[in-house]
PDB file of C-alpha atoms in Angstrom:
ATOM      1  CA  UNK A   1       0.000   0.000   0.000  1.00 96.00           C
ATOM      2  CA  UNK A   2       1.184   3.743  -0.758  1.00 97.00           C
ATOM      3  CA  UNK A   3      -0.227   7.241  -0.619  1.00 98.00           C
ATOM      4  CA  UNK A   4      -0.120   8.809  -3.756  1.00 97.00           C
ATOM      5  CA  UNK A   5      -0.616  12.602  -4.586  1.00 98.00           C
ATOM      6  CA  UNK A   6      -1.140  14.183  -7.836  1.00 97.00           C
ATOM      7  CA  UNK A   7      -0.759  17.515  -8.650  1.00 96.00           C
ATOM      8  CA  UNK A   8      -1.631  18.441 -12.281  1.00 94.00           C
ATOM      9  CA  UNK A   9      -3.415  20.543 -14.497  1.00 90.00           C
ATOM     10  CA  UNK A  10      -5.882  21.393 -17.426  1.00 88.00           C
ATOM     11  CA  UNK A  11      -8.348  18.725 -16.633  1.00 89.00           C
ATOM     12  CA  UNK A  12     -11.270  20.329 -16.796  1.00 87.00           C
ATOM     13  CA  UNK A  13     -10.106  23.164 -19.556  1.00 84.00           C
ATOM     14  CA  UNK A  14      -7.968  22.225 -22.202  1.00 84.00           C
ATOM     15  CA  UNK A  15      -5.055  24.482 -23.373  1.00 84.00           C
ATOM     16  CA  UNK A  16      -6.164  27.151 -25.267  1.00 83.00           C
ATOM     17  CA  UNK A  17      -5.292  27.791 -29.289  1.00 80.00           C
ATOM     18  CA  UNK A  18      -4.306  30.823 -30.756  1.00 79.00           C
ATOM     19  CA  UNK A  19      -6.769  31.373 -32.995  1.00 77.00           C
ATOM     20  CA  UNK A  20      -7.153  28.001 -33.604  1.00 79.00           C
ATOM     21  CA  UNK A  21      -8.966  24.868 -31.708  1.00 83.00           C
ATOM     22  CA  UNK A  22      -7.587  23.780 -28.323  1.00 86.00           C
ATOM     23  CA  UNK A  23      -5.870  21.485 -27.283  1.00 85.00           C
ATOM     24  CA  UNK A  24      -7.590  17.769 -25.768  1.00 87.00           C
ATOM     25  CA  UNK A  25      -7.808  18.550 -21.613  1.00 92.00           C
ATOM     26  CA  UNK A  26      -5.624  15.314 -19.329  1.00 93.00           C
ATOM     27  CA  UNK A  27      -7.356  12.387 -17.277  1.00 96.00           C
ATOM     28  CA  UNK A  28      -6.377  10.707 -14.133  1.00 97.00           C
ATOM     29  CA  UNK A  29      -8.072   7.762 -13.336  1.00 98.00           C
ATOM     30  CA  UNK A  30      -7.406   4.943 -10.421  1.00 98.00           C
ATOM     31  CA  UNK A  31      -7.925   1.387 -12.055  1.00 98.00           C
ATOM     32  CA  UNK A  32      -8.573  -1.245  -9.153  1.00 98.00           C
ATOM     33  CA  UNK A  33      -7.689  -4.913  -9.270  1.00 97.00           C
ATOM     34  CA  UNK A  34     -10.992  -5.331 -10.367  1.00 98.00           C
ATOM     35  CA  UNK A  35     -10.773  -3.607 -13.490  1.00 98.00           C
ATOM     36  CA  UNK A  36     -12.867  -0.763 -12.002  1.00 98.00           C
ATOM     37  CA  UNK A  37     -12.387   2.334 -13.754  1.00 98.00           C
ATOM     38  CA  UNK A  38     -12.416   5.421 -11.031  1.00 98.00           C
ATOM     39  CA  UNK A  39     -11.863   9.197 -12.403  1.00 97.00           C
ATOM     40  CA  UNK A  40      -9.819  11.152 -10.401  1.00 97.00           C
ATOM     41  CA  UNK A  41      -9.235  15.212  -9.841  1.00 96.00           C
ATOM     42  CA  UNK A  42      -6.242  17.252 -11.119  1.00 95.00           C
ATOM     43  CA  UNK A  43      -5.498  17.551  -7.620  1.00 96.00           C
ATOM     44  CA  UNK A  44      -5.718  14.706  -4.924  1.00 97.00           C
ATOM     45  CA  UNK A  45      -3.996  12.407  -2.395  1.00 98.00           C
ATOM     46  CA  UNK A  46      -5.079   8.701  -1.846  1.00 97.00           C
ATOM     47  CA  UNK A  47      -4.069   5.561  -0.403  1.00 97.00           C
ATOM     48  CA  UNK A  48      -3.415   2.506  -3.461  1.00 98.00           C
ATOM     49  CA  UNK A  49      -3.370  -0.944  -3.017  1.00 97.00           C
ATOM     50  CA  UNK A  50      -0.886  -3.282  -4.595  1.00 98.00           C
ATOM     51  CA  UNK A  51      -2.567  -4.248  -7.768  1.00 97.00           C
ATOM     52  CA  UNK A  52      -4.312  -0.898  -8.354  1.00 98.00           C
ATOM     53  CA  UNK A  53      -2.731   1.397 -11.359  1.00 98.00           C
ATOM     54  CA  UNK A  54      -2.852   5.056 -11.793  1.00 98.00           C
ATOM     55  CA  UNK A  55      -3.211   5.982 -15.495  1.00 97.00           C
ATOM     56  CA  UNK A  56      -2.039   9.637 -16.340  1.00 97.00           C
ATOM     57  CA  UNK A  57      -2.965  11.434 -19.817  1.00 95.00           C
ATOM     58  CA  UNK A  58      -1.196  14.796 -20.217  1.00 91.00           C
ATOM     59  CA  UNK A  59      -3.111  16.923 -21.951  1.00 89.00           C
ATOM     60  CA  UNK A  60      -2.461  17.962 -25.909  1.00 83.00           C
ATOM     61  CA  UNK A  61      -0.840  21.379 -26.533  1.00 77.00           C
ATOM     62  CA  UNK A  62      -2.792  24.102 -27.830  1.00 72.00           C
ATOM     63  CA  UNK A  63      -2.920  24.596 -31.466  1.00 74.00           C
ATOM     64  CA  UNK A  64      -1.240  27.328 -32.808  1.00 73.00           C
ATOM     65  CA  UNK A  65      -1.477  29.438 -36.196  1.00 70.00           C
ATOM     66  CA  UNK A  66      -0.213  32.650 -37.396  1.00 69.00           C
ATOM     67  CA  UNK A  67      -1.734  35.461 -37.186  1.00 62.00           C
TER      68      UNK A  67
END
């Protein structure tokens, strides 16, 4: 067992574009031993069994075009 904290950003907003579509906003999830699927905050502390995985997806950059 383990405490883990995460600390991350632009899950609920994506990165903005300049004058162009945004980019695709992170996830954090906690995936038990079960195979249960549990969505997690940009920013929270729990306690993780052995057998449980955290899954991390940065979010994409912003697009960017000239002006």
């Amino acid at each position: 067992p383990t405490e883990v904290t995460l600390v991350t950003e632009r899950r609920r907003l994506p990165p903005p574009g300049r004058q162009a579509p945004p980019g695709a906003p992170g996830h954090n999830r906690l995936i038990r031993r079960d195979g249960t699927r549990v969505d997690l905050p940009g920013k929270v502390t729990l306690h993780v069994q052995p057998g449980e995985t955290i899954e991390v997806q940065t979010p994409g950059g912003g697009h960017w075009r000239p002006a």
